[in-house]
XYZ file of C-alpha atoms in Angstrom:
374
model
C 91.134 68.045 99.692
C 93.935 70.353 98.547
C 94.867 73.219 100.868
C 97.540 75.841 100.235
C 98.468 79.422 100.977
C 98.742 82.091 98.301
C 100.430 85.479 98.126
C 98.858 88.798 97.142
C 97.931 88.812 93.418
C 98.620 85.058 93.121
C 94.994 83.974 93.478
C 94.033 85.086 89.962
C 96.684 82.795 88.470
C 95.465 79.851 90.547
C 91.839 80.395 89.542
C 92.767 80.804 85.894
C 94.552 77.460 86.136
C 91.295 75.860 87.315
C 89.495 77.229 84.276
C 92.164 76.013 81.869
C 92.019 72.525 83.384
C 88.205 72.613 83.105
C 87.991 71.712 86.768
C 84.750 71.101 88.648
C 84.260 71.431 92.381
C 84.312 73.900 95.246
C 87.072 76.356 96.139
C 86.951 77.873 99.624
C 89.049 81.024 99.980
C 90.039 82.751 103.218
C 91.654 86.107 102.329
C 93.690 88.157 104.789
C 93.543 91.932 105.100
C 96.567 94.244 104.913
C 97.188 93.679 108.635
C 97.388 89.917 108.123
C 94.082 89.186 109.878
C 91.729 86.609 108.404
C 88.699 88.102 106.714
C 85.314 86.668 105.734
C 85.538 83.357 103.857
C 84.333 83.069 100.270
C 83.318 80.143 98.081
C 83.626 79.674 94.333
C 81.956 76.761 92.557
C 83.401 75.565 89.249
C 81.624 73.466 86.643
C 83.786 72.292 83.750
C 86.163 75.226 84.182
C 83.475 77.908 84.521
C 82.334 79.620 87.721
C 78.671 79.002 88.530
C 78.612 80.549 92.012
C 80.713 83.071 93.895
C 80.034 84.518 97.308
C 79.978 83.504 100.939
C 79.109 79.931 101.887
C 76.651 78.212 99.557
C 73.188 78.873 101.009
C 70.464 76.196 101.252
C 68.366 75.767 98.115
C 65.280 77.671 99.261
C 67.317 80.549 100.708
C 69.304 80.897 97.487
C 66.161 80.884 95.334
C 64.618 83.576 97.558
C 67.733 85.752 97.223
C 67.700 85.413 93.436
C 64.008 86.232 93.176
C 64.320 89.163 95.591
C 66.998 90.604 93.322
C 65.031 90.025 90.106
C 61.523 90.926 91.248
C 60.433 91.113 94.912
C 56.772 90.912 93.835
C 56.943 87.410 92.330
C 53.952 85.407 93.541
C 54.577 82.924 96.380
C 52.279 80.551 94.476
C 54.788 80.375 91.621
C 57.630 79.688 94.046
C 55.617 76.957 95.771
C 54.769 75.365 92.412
C 58.412 75.365 91.287
C 59.564 73.879 94.590
C 56.934 71.139 94.698
C 57.697 70.131 91.113
C 61.342 69.604 92.037
C 62.285 65.951 92.542
C 65.662 66.654 94.165
C 65.329 68.502 97.500
C 68.856 69.938 97.236
C 68.800 70.961 93.550
C 68.959 74.716 93.004
C 68.950 74.368 89.235
C 65.759 72.300 89.189
C 63.719 74.921 91.058
C 65.083 77.736 88.896
C 64.429 75.678 85.768
C 60.786 75.268 86.815
C 60.472 79.035 87.330
C 62.028 79.655 83.916
C 59.672 77.121 82.328
C 56.578 78.976 83.592
C 58.181 82.270 82.490
C 58.453 83.831 85.923
C 62.166 84.497 85.431
C 64.798 83.961 82.737
C 68.187 82.285 82.874
C 69.729 85.590 81.801
C 68.370 87.222 84.964
C 69.735 84.427 87.141
C 73.137 84.658 85.459
C 73.215 88.443 85.935
C 72.543 88.042 89.658
C 75.266 85.422 90.107
C 77.707 87.468 88.016
C 77.246 90.498 90.292
C 77.768 88.376 93.395
C 80.838 86.707 91.919
C 82.420 89.967 90.758
C 81.970 91.509 94.185
C 83.665 88.496 95.775
C 86.524 88.407 93.245
C 87.085 92.142 93.510
C 87.752 91.776 97.205
C 89.658 88.470 97.164
C 92.056 88.800 94.235
C 94.410 91.492 95.613
C 94.829 89.720 98.964
C 96.931 86.888 100.279
C 95.248 84.039 102.093
C 94.424 80.334 102.182
C 92.705 78.233 99.543
C 90.978 74.852 99.923
C 89.815 72.799 96.932
C 87.270 69.989 96.919
C 86.037 67.855 94.021
C 82.501 67.924 95.423
C 80.596 71.158 94.909
C 77.281 70.554 96.739
C 75.760 72.945 94.207
C 74.291 72.025 90.818
C 73.760 75.584 89.603
C 74.443 76.448 85.961
C 72.699 78.653 83.407
C 70.593 78.095 80.303
C 69.747 74.951 78.386
C 73.443 74.323 77.728
C 74.247 74.511 81.459
C 77.059 77.044 81.036
C 78.831 79.121 83.666
C 80.682 82.425 83.862
C 83.649 82.727 81.521
C 86.885 83.719 83.286
C 88.064 86.123 80.569
C 84.710 87.911 80.647
C 84.896 88.204 84.424
C 88.343 89.807 84.200
C 86.989 92.276 81.636
C 84.073 93.026 83.970
C 86.583 93.718 86.751
C 88.330 96.203 84.455
C 85.008 98.001 83.975
C 84.296 98.009 87.706
C 87.756 99.453 88.381
C 86.922 102.361 86.089
C 83.739 102.977 88.082
C 85.707 102.937 91.340
C 88.198 105.376 89.826
C 85.319 107.756 89.048
C 84.615 107.986 92.795
C 88.201 109.060 93.549
C 89.322 111.146 95.414
C 86.033 111.474 97.299
C 86.175 107.750 98.073
C 89.783 106.547 97.788
C 88.989 102.819 97.909
C 86.577 100.166 99.145
C 88.650 100.019 102.347
C 87.861 103.669 103.137
C 86.000 104.323 106.393
C 83.018 106.717 106.327
C 82.217 109.007 109.255
C 78.988 110.873 109.978
C 79.015 114.665 109.928
C 77.166 114.955 113.238
C 75.827 118.460 112.729
C 74.154 117.350 109.488
C 71.990 114.644 111.092
C 69.118 116.970 112.124
C 68.834 118.123 108.492
C 68.217 114.609 107.094
C 64.570 114.352 106.093
C 64.576 110.766 104.805
C 64.219 108.412 107.757
C 65.751 105.479 105.839
C 68.949 107.460 105.211
C 69.150 108.595 108.833
C 68.585 105.049 110.126
C 71.245 103.652 107.805
C 73.824 106.231 108.828
C 73.153 105.816 112.545
C 73.316 102.009 112.326
C 76.204 101.417 109.941
C 78.432 104.503 109.716
C 80.310 104.344 113.010
C 83.778 105.528 111.960
C 85.155 101.992 112.360
C 83.749 99.937 109.493
C 84.962 100.263 105.923
C 82.706 100.327 102.874
C 83.594 96.690 102.211
C 82.709 95.642 105.751
C 79.395 97.514 105.649
C 78.532 96.024 102.258
C 79.355 92.507 103.472
C 77.050 92.839 106.466
C 74.308 94.286 104.271
C 74.956 91.571 101.637
C 75.218 94.274 98.987
C 77.711 95.145 96.274
C 80.417 97.453 97.744
C 80.336 99.537 94.564
C 76.594 100.131 94.977
C 77.135 101.154 98.600
C 80.038 103.413 97.597
C 77.894 105.228 95.029
C 75.298 106.034 97.684
C 78.030 107.237 100.020
C 79.519 109.353 97.245
C 76.192 111.194 96.951
C 75.984 111.603 100.720
C 79.464 113.128 100.785
C 78.301 115.682 98.205
C 75.303 116.438 100.448
C 77.596 116.974 103.442
C 76.199 114.037 105.421
C 79.370 111.961 105.701
C 83.113 112.232 105.178
C 86.009 109.773 105.221
C 88.483 109.624 108.083
C 91.472 108.613 105.954
C 91.658 111.862 104.011
C 89.874 114.905 102.715
C 89.969 116.041 99.115
C 92.427 118.794 100.023
C 94.723 116.342 101.797
C 94.447 113.988 98.858
C 95.735 116.545 96.390
C 98.595 117.511 98.715
C 99.935 113.963 98.799
C 102.691 112.660 96.516
C 101.303 111.263 93.280
C 102.146 107.710 92.233
C 101.203 106.400 88.781
C 100.711 102.646 88.335
C 100.656 101.359 84.753
C 99.412 97.769 84.452
C 96.751 96.085 82.315
C 95.817 93.645 85.096
C 92.812 94.709 87.210
C 94.083 92.391 89.937
C 97.427 94.185 90.183
C 95.732 97.585 90.021
C 93.313 96.621 92.779
C 96.294 95.539 94.873
C 98.059 98.841 94.260
C 94.931 100.742 95.223
C 94.388 98.715 98.381
C 97.960 99.200 99.585
C 98.801 102.733 98.425
C 95.599 104.778 98.191
C 95.438 105.750 101.863
C 98.966 107.250 101.724
C 99.386 108.551 98.184
C 97.428 110.163 95.392
C 97.322 107.026 93.239
C 96.680 107.260 89.502
C 95.973 104.152 87.422
C 96.502 103.474 83.717
C 96.130 100.238 81.765
C 98.073 101.273 78.650
C 100.948 103.492 77.525
C 98.796 106.184 75.893
C 96.758 106.814 79.037
C 99.949 106.717 81.104
C 101.635 109.398 78.991
C 98.550 111.603 79.225
C 98.513 111.283 83.021
C 102.248 111.971 83.233
C 101.830 115.177 81.237
C 98.781 116.319 83.207
C 100.038 115.584 86.743
C 103.142 116.080 88.866
C 103.981 112.404 89.280
C 106.520 111.532 91.984
C 106.945 107.856 91.089
C 106.039 105.545 88.195
C 105.233 101.860 88.771
C 105.514 100.292 85.316
C 104.474 96.796 84.235
C 107.114 95.071 82.117
C 104.626 93.358 79.789
C 101.718 95.356 78.387
C 99.584 94.665 75.308
C 100.493 97.834 73.399
C 104.155 98.377 74.308
C 106.967 96.660 76.174
C 107.656 98.272 79.554
C 111.341 98.622 78.732
C 110.502 100.460 75.501
C 108.225 102.824 77.386
C 110.964 103.430 79.946
C 113.453 104.294 77.183
C 110.911 106.657 75.632
C 110.361 108.470 78.930
C 114.084 108.800 79.581
C 114.477 110.467 76.176
C 112.128 113.253 77.303
C 113.943 115.879 79.447
C 110.946 116.316 81.738
C 111.203 112.683 82.848
C 114.984 112.300 83.152
C 114.808 112.218 86.957
C 111.419 110.514 87.372
C 111.849 107.404 89.563
C 110.640 104.365 87.610
C 110.082 100.992 89.257
C 109.594 98.073 86.878
C 106.954 95.668 88.184
C 107.333 92.204 86.699
C 106.939 88.480 87.192
C 110.251 87.970 85.400
C 113.083 87.803 87.867
C 116.741 87.205 87.201
C 120.004 88.991 86.518
C 119.517 89.406 82.744
C 116.116 91.058 83.078
C 117.384 93.378 85.793
C 120.321 94.389 83.617
C 117.953 95.130 80.720
C 115.886 97.277 83.060
C 118.895 99.228 84.273
C 120.029 99.854 80.701
C 116.540 101.092 79.792
C 116.596 103.503 82.733
C 114.633 101.846 85.526
C 115.548 102.595 89.129
C 114.406 99.317 90.655
C 112.809 95.961 89.886
C 109.815 94.783 91.944
C 108.943 91.135 91.395
C 105.348 89.868 91.496
C 103.817 88.723 93.716
C 104.865 91.216 96.389
C 103.466 91.895 99.853
C 102.216 95.242 101.119
C 105.258 95.844 103.329
C 107.669 95.442 100.415
C 105.671 97.728 98.122
C 105.260 100.428 100.770
C 108.946 100.263 101.628
C 110.089 100.689 98.023
C 107.594 103.443 97.223
C 108.430 105.322 100.419
C 112.147 105.090 99.648
C 111.787 106.815 96.289
C 108.947 109.223 97.041
C 110.320 110.461 100.349
C 114.015 110.388 99.531
C 114.061 111.088 95.830
C 116.067 109.054 93.371
C 118.865 107.309 95.303
């Protein structure tokens, strides 16, 4: 069994390596939060380089089947479930039971894949920005795969899905700065809540201590789904967030991060969003629009982007009088004297090498935002 530690943002590279090697087996991941404390463990199962399960520990066969069916259709007949289970010859095979349910047209493989994709994306979204510990085993103890061809979830498609989820999270900003935000009940609003389910949820889960992610984990729900409900409750005046109000948010210094990696952007959001008004862009065009529309105090710029080289974008910005004094930090995996010299010639103020920890990022950002361009 291989065990190793990984830095923030490094996990995506390690997992991509598994896919390229067409690895099969189980990967147990123990991420750490920004304070360095160990968080909930997660498990990914690979089959021939594709992920076929992502979530907490792999549940027993019958429990997993129940969770899938509850998600697809809670009203599925127990008779059908009993039939599919009894027809299974392997007591530990998840795929065999699901195959029997597909064969009698109770569910489809597409529905099963959609459920697993949602679970996996939620797990990846939380894990990828963090540092932590990774354990690999060649034995998976899970035979799940989808369709007649027994395929899994494609890594490139998952990364694209994470991009789309990031856009949905951005739509909740600044009301909900991030998944790490902590909701608080507006006490005087409780007597006005007519729906008992809403009142019970708020009284049980919203205690001013747990973040959206922590609440979602305990509810075994997607944090984005929970956040959308909380967004509506903020609009109704039922809850607020203790990290900031909308007014405070707009009074904070604005930092723009330009990077086409959803992993890097999630890391930036996790580390910076509770201190700064953080704007995100995945390409140069969107970045220029945001720069022209907002008073940006600092630009974090990826060196390698699909549409333009970061150095070229830096030169372009320096040619515009408005951005002569804008602090620009080049974020890159390329270290070395030559690259740093190229950055200085192009007009960057500092190089920040990936992967970086939260303390380093906060220190550099604070230096430029609070002190100006040194």
